[in-house]
PDB file of C-alpha atoms in Angstrom:
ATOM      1  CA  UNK A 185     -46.093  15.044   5.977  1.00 50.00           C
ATOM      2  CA  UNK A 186     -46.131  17.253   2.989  1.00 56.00           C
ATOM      3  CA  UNK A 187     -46.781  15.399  -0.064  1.00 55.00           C
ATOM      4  CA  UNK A 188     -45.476  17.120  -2.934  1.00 59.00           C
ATOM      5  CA  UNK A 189     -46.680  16.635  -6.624  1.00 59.00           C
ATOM      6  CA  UNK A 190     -43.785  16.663  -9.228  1.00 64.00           C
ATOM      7  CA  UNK A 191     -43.448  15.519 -12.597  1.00 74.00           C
ATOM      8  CA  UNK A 192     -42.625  11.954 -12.687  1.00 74.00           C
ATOM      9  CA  UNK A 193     -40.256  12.155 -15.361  1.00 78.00           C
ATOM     10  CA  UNK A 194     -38.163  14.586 -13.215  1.00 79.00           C
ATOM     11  CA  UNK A 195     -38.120  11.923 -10.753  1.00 76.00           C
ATOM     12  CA  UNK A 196     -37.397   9.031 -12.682  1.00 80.00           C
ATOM     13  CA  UNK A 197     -34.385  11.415 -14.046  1.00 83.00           C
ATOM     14  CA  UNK A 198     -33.243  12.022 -10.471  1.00 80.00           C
ATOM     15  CA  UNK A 199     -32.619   8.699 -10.106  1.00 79.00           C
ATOM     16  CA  UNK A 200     -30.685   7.852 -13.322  1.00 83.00           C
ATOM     17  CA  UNK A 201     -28.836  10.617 -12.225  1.00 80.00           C
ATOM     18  CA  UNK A 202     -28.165   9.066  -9.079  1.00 74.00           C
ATOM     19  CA  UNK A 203     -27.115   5.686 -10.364  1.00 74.00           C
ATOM     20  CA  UNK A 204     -24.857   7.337 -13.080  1.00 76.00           C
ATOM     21  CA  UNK A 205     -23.398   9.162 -10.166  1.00 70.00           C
ATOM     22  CA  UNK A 206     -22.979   6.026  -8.249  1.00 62.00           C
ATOM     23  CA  UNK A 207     -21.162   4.040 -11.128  1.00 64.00           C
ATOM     24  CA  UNK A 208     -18.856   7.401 -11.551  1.00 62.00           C
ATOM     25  CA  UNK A 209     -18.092   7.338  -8.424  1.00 51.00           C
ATOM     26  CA  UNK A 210     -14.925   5.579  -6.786  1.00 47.00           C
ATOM     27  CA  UNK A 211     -17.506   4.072  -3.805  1.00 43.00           C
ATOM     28  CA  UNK A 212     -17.663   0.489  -4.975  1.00 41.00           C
ATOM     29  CA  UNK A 213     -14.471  -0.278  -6.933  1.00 46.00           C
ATOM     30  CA  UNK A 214     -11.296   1.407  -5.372  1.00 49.00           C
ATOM     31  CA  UNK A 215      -9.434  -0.878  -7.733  1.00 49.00           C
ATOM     32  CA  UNK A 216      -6.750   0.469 -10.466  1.00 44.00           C
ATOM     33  CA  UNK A 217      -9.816  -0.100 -12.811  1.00 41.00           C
ATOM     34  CA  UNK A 218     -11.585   2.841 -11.055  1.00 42.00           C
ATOM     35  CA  UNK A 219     -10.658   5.680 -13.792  1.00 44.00           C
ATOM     36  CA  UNK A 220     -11.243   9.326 -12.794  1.00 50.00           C
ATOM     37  CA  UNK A 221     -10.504  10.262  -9.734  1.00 72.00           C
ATOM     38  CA  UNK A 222      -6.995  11.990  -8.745  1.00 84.00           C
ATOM     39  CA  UNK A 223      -3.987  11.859  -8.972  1.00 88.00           C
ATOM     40  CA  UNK A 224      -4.089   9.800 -12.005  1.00 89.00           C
ATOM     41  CA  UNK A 225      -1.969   6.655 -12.094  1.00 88.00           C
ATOM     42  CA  UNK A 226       0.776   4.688 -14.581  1.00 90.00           C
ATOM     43  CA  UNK A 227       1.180   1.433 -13.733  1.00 90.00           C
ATOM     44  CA  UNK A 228       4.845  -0.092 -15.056  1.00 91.00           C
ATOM     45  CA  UNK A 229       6.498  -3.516 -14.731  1.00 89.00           C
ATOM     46  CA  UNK A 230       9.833  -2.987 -14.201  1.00 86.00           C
ATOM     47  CA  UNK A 231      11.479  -6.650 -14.215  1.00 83.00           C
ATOM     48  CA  UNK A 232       9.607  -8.375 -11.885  1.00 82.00           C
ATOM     49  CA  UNK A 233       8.780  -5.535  -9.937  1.00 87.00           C
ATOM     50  CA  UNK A 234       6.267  -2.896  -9.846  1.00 89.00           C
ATOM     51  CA  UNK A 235       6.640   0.695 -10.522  1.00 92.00           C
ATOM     52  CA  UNK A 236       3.821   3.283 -10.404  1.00 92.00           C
ATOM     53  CA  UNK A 237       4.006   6.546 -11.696  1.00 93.00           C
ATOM     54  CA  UNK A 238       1.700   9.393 -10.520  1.00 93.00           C
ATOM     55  CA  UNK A 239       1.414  13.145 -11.914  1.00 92.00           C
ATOM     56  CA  UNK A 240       0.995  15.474  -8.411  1.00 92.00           C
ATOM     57  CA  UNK A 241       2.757  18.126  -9.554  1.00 93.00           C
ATOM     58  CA  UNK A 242       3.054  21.568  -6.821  1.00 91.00           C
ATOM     59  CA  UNK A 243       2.532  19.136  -3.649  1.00 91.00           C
ATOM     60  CA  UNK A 244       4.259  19.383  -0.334  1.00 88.00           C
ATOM     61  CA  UNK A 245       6.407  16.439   0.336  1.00 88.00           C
ATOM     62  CA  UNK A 246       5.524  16.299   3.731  1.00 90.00           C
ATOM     63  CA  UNK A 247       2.215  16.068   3.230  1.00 88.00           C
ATOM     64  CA  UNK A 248       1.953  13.145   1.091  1.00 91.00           C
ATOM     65  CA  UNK A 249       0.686  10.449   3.329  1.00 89.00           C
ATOM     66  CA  UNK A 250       1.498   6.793   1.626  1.00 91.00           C
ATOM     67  CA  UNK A 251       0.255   3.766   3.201  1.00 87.00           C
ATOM     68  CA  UNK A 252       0.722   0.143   2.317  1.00 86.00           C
ATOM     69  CA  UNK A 253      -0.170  -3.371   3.307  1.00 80.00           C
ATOM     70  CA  UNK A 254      -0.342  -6.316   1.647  1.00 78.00           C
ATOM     71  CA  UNK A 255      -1.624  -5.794  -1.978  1.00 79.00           C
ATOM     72  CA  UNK A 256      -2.789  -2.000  -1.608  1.00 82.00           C
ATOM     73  CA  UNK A 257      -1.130   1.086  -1.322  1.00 86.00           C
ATOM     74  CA  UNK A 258      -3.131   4.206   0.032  1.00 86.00           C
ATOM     75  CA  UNK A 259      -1.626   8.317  -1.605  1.00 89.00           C
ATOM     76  CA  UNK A 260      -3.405  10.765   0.625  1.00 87.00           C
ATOM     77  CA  UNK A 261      -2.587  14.424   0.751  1.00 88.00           C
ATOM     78  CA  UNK A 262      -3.698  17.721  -0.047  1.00 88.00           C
ATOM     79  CA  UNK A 263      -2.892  19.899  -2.899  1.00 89.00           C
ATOM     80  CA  UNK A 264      -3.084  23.146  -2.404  1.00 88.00           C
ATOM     81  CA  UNK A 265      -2.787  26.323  -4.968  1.00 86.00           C
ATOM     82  CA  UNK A 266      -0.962  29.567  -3.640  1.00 80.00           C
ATOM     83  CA  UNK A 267      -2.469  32.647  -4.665  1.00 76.00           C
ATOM     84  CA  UNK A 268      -1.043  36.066  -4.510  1.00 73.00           C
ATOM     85  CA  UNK A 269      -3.062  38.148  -2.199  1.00 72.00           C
ATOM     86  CA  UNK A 270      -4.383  41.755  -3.829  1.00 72.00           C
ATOM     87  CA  UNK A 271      -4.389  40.365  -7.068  1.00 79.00           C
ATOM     88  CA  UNK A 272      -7.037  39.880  -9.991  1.00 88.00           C
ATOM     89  CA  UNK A 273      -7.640  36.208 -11.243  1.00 89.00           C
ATOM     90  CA  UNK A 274      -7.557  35.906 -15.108  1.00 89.00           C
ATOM     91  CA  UNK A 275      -7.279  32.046 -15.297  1.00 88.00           C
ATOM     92  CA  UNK A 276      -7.848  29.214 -12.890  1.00 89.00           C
ATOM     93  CA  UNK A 277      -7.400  26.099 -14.046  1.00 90.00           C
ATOM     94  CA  UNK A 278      -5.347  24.111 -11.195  1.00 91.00           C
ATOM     95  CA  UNK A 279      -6.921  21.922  -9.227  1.00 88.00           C
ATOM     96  CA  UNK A 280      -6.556  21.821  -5.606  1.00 87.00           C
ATOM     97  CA  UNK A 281      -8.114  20.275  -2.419  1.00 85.00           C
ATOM     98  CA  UNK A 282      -7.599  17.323  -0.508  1.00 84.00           C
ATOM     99  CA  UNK A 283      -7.089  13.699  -2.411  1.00 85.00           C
ATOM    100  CA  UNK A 284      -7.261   9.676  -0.869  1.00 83.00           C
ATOM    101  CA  UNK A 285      -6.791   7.268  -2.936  1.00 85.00           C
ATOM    102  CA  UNK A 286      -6.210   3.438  -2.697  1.00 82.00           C
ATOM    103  CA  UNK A 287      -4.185   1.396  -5.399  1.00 82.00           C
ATOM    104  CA  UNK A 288      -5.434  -2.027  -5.442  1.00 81.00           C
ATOM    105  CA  UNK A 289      -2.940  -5.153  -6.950  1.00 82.00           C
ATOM    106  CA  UNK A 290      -2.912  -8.195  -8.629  1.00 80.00           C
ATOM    107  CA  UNK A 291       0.102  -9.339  -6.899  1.00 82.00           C
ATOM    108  CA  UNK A 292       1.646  -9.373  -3.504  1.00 83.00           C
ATOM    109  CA  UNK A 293       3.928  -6.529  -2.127  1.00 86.00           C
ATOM    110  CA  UNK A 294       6.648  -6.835  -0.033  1.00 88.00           C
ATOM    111  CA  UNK A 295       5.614  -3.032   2.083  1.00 86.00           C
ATOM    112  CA  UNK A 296       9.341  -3.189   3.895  1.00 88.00           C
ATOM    113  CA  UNK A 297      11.291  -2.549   0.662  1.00 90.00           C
ATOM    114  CA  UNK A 298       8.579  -0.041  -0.925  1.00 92.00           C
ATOM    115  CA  UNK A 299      10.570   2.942  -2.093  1.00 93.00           C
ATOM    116  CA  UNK A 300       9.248   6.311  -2.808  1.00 93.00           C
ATOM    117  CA  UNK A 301      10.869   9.386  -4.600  1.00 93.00           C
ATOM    118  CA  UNK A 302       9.130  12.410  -5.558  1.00 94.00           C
ATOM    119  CA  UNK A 303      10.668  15.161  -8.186  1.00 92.00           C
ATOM    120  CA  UNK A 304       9.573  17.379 -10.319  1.00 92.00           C
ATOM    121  CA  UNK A 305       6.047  16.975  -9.575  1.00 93.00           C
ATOM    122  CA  UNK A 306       6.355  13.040 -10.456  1.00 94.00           C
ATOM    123  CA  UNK A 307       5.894  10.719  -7.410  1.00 94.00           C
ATOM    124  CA  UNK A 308       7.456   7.134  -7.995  1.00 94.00           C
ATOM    125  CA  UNK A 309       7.033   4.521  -6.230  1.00 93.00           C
ATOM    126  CA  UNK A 310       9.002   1.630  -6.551  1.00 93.00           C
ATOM    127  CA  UNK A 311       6.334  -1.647  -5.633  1.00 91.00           C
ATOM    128  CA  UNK A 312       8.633  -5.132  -5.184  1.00 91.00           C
ATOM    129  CA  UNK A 313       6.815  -7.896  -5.176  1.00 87.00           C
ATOM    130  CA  UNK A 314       6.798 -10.489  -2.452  1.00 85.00           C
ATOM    131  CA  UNK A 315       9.673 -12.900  -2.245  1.00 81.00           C
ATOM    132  CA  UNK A 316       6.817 -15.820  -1.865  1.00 79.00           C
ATOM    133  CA  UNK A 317       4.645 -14.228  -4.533  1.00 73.00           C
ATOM    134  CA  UNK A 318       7.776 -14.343  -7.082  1.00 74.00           C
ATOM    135  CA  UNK A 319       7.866 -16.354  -9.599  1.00 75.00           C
ATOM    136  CA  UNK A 320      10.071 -19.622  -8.998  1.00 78.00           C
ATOM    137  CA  UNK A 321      11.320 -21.857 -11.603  1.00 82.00           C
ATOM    138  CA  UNK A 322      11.270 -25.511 -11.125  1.00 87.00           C
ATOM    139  CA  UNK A 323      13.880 -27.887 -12.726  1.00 87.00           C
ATOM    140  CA  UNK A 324      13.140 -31.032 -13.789  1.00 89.00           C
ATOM    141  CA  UNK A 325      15.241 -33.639 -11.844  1.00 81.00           C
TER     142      UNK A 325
ATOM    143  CA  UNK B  12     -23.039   9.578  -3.026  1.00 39.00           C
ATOM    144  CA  UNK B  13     -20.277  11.814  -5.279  1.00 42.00           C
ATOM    145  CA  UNK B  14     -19.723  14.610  -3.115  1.00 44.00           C
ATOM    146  CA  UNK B  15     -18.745  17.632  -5.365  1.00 46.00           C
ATOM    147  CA  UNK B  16     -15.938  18.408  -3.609  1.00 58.00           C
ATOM    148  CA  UNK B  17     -14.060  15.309  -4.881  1.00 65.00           C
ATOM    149  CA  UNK B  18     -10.706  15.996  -6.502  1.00 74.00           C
ATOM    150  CA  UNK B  19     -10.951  14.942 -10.301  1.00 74.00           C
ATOM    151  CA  UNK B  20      -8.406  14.257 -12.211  1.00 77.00           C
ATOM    152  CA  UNK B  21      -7.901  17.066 -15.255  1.00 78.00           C
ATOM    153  CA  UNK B  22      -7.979  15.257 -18.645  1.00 79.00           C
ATOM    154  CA  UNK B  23      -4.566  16.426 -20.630  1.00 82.00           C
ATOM    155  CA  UNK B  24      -5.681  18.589 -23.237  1.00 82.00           C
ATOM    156  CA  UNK B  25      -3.534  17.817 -26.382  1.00 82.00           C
ATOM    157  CA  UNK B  26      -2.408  21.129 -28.572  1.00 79.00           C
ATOM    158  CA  UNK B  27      -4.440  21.204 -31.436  1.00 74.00           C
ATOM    159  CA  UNK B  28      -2.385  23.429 -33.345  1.00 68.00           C
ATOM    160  CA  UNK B  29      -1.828  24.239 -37.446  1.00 64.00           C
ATOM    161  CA  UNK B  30       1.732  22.936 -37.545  1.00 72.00           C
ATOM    162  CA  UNK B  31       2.224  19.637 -37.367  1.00 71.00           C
ATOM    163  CA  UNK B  32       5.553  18.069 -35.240  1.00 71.00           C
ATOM    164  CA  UNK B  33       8.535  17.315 -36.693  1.00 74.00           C
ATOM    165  CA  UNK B  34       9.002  14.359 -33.515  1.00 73.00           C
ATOM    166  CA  UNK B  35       6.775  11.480 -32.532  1.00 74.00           C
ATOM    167  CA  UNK B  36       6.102  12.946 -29.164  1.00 77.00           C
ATOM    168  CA  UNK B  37       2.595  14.259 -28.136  1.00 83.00           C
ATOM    169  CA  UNK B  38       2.293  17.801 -26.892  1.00 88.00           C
ATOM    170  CA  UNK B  39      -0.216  18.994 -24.361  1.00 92.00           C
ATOM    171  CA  UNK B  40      -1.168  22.340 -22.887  1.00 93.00           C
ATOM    172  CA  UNK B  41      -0.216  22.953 -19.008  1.00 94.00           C
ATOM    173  CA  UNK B  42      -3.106  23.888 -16.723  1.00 93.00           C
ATOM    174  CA  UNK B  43      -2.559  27.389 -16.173  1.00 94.00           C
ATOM    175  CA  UNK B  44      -3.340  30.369 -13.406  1.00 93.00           C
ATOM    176  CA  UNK B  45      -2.875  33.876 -14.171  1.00 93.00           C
ATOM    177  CA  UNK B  46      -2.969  36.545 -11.931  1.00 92.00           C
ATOM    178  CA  UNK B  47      -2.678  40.420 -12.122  1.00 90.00           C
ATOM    179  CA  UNK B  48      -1.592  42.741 -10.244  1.00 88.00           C
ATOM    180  CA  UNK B  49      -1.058  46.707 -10.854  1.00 85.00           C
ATOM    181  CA  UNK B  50       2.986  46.006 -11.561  1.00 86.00           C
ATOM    182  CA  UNK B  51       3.316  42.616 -12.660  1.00 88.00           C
ATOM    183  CA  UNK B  52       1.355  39.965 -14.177  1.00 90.00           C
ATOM    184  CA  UNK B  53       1.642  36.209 -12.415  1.00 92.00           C
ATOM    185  CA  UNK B  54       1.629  33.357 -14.551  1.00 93.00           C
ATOM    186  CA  UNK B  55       1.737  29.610 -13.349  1.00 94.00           C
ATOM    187  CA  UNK B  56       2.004  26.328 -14.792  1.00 95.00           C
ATOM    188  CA  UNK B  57       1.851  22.879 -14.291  1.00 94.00           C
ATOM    189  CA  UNK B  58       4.094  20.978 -15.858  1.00 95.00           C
ATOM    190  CA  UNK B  59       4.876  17.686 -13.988  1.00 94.00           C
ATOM    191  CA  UNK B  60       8.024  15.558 -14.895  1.00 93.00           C
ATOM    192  CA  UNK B  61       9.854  18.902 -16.373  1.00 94.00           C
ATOM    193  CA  UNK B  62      13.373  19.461 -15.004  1.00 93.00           C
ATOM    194  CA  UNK B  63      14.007  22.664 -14.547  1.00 92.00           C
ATOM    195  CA  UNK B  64      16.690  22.447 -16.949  1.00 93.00           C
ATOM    196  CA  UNK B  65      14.103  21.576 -19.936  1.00 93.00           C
ATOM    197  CA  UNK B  66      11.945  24.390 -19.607  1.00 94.00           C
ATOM    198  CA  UNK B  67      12.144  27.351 -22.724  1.00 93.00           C
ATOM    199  CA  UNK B  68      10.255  30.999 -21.986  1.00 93.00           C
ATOM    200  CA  UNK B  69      10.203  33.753 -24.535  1.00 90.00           C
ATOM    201  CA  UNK B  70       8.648  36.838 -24.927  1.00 88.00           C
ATOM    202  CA  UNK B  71       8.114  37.394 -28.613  1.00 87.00           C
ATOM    203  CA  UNK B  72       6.033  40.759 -30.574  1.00 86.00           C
ATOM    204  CA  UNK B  73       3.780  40.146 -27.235  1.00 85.00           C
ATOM    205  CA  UNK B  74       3.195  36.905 -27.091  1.00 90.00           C
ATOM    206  CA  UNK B  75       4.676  34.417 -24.162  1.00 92.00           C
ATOM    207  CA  UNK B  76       5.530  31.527 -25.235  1.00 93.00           C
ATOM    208  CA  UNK B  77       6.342  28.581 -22.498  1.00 94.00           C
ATOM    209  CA  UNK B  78       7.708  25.142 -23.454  1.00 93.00           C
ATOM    210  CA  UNK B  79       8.645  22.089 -21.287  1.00 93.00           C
ATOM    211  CA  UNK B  80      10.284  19.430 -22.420  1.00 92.00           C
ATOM    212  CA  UNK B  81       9.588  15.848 -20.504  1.00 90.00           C
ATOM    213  CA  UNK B  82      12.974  13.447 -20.376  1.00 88.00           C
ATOM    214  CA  UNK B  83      11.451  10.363 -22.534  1.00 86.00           C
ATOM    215  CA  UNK B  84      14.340   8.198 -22.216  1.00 86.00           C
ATOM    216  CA  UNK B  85      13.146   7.492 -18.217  1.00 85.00           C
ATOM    217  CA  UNK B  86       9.701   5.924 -19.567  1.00 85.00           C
ATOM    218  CA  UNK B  87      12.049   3.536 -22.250  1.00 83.00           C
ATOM    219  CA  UNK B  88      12.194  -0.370 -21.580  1.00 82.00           C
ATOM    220  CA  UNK B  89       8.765   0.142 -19.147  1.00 87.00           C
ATOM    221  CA  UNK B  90       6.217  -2.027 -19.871  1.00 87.00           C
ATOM    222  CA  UNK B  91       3.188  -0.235 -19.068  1.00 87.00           C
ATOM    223  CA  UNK B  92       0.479  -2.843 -17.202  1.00 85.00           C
ATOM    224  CA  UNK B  93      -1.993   0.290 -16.517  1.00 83.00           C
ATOM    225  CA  UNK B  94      -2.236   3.570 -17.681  1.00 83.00           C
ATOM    226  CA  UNK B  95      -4.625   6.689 -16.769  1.00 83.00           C
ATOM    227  CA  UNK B  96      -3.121   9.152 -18.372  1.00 87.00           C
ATOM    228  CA  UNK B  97      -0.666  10.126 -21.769  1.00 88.00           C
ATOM    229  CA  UNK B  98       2.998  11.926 -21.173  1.00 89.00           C
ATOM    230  CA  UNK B  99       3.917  14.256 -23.782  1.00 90.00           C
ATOM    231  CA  UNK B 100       5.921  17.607 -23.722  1.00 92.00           C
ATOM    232  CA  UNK B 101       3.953  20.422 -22.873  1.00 94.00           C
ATOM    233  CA  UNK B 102       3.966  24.028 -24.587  1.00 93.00           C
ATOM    234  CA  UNK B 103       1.782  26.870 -24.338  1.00 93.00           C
ATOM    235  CA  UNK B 104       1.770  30.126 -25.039  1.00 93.00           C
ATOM    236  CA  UNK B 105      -0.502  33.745 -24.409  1.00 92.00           C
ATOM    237  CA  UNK B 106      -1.043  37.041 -26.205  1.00 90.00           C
ATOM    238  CA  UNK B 107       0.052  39.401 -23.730  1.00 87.00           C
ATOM    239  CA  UNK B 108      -2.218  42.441 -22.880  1.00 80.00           C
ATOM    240  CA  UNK B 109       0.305  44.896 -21.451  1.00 77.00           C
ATOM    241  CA  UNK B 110       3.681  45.411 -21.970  1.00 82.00           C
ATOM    242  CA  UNK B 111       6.032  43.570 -20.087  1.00 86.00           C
ATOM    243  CA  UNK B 112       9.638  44.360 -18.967  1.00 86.00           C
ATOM    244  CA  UNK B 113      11.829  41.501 -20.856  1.00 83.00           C
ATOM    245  CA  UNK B 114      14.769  42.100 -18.790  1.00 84.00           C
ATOM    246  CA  UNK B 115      12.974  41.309 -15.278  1.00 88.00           C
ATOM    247  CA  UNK B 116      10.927  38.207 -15.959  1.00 90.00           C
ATOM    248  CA  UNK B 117      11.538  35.915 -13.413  1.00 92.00           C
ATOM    249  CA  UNK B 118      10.901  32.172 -13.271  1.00 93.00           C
ATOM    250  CA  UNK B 119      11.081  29.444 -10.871  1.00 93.00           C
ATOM    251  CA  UNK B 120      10.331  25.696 -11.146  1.00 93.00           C
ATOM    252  CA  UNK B 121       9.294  23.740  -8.233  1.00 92.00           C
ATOM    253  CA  UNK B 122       8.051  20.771  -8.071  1.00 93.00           C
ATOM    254  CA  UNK B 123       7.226  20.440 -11.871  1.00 93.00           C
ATOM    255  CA  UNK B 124       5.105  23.996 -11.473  1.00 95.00           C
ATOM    256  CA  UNK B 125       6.937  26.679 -13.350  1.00 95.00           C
ATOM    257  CA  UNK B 126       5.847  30.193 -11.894  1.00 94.00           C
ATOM    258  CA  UNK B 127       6.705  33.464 -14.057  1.00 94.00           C
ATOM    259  CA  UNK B 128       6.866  36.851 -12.652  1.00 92.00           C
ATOM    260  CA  UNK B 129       6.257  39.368 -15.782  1.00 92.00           C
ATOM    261  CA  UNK B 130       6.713  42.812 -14.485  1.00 91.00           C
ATOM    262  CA  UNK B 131       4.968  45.388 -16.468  1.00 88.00           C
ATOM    263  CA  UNK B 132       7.216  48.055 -18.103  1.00 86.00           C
ATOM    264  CA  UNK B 133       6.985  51.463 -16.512  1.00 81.00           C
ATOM    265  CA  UNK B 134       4.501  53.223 -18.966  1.00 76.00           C
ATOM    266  CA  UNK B 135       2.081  49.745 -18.790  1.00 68.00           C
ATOM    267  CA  UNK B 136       1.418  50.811 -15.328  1.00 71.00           C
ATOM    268  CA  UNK B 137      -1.745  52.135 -14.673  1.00 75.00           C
ATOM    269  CA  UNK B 138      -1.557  56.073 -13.144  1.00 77.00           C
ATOM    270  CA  UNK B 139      -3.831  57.481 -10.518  1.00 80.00           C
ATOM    271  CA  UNK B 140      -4.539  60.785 -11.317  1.00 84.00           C
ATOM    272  CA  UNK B 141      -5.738  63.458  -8.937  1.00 85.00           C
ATOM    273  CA  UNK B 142      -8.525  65.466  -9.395  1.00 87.00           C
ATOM    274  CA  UNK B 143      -7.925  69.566  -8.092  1.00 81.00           C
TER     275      UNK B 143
END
């Protein structure tokens, strides 16, 4: 084994590093609370329903993968950035590469009736809630 | 661990420009690539939620302006329960370095990316001249 000296503090600063890294990352807490990682997310209410609004604009329809089940709803895909072959880059600022992400929430979801609609680089998705999660009012015989 | 290949999500940047707006709105600058080639120079930007209907390019004293307007009356009556990032109109523009040829811009809008095809005019073009 090859026992190395190095400067303590360098170590010490590896590891905050590595916990700061941990906490920014989307490991632990794939909930809606998670902020950072892409697409980025609007959550609406829209009556009693649920409508979430994400920005994925230049995507191929058909590769948008959207999953859902009970109270979570997966968007994976890839985005990816065309460029013009014998060409000089001036600018790059688009992001591109693959994306999974996982929408966590607080209420039930009824995944037959989930409707999704993507235009103009806007993907919708229209989240009803579960007929048994709705709420019922009770009157008072 | 974060792997650094991770897709982040790009933080809007908001114009911070001398004139102030005239409408509540916010305005942000679309993420942009720019390519060159010897006849034409590429611009593309990302404007999502844009019709194509709502977009404005001009080509002013050298200087390309691009503006996209974003239909606000959709996001009326939402009540927002989460939100991760701020809509706005977007609007950017660049000092142009070569001449280009007004009448042959093209543009097309997909999928809330606007793509611009700014063919240089005919004296812009760079020559190859021969040596005897």
């Amino acid at each position: 084994m090859v026992t190395t000296f190095s400067d303590p503090f360098e170590a010490l600063l590896r590891l905050q590093r590595a916990l700061e890294g941990r906490l920014a990352s989307d490991w632990l807490h794939d909930q809606t609370t998670s902020q950072g990682p892409f697409p980025p997310i609007n959550v609406f209410q829209q009556g009693d329903d649920i409508l979430a609004i994400i920005e994925l604009p230049g995507i191929d329809k058909n590769s948008l993968q959207i999953e859902a089940k009970e109270n979570t709803i997966r968007i994976a895909g890839q985005k990816s950035v065309a460029n013009p072959g014998g060409a000089s880059v001036h600018r790059r600022e688009r992001t591109f590469g693959a994306f999974d992400r996982t929408l966590s929430l607080p209420v039930a979801l009824d995944p037959e009736r989930i409707k999704a609609e993507y235009r103009d680089g806007i993907l919708a998705l229209h989240l009803p809630r579960s007929e048994r999660d709705r709420p019922r009012t009770i009157k008072i015989a | 661990m974060v792997s650094s290949h991770e897709l982040q999500a790009q933080k809007k940047r908001e114009i911070a420009g001398k004139e102030e707006t005239t409408i509540p709105a916010r305005l942000f600058v679309p993420a942009a690539d720019i390519y060159e080639a010897p006849d034409a120079l590429t611009v593309i930007l990302e404007m999502p939620g844009v019709e194509k209907s709502n977009v404005s390019i001009s080509v002013e004293d050298g200087v390309l302006s691009v503006e996209g307007r974003l239909d606000l009356s959709k996001y009326q009556g939402l009540q927002p329960l989460y939100t991760e990032y701020n809509i706005g109109h977007y609007s950017r523009s660049f000092r142009l370095s070569s001449k280009i040829d007004q009448s042959k811009i093209a543009a097309e809008m997909k999928d809330g990316v606007l793509s611009l095809q700014l063919p240089k005019v005919e004296q812009a073009k760079p020559r190859t001249i021969q040596i005897n």
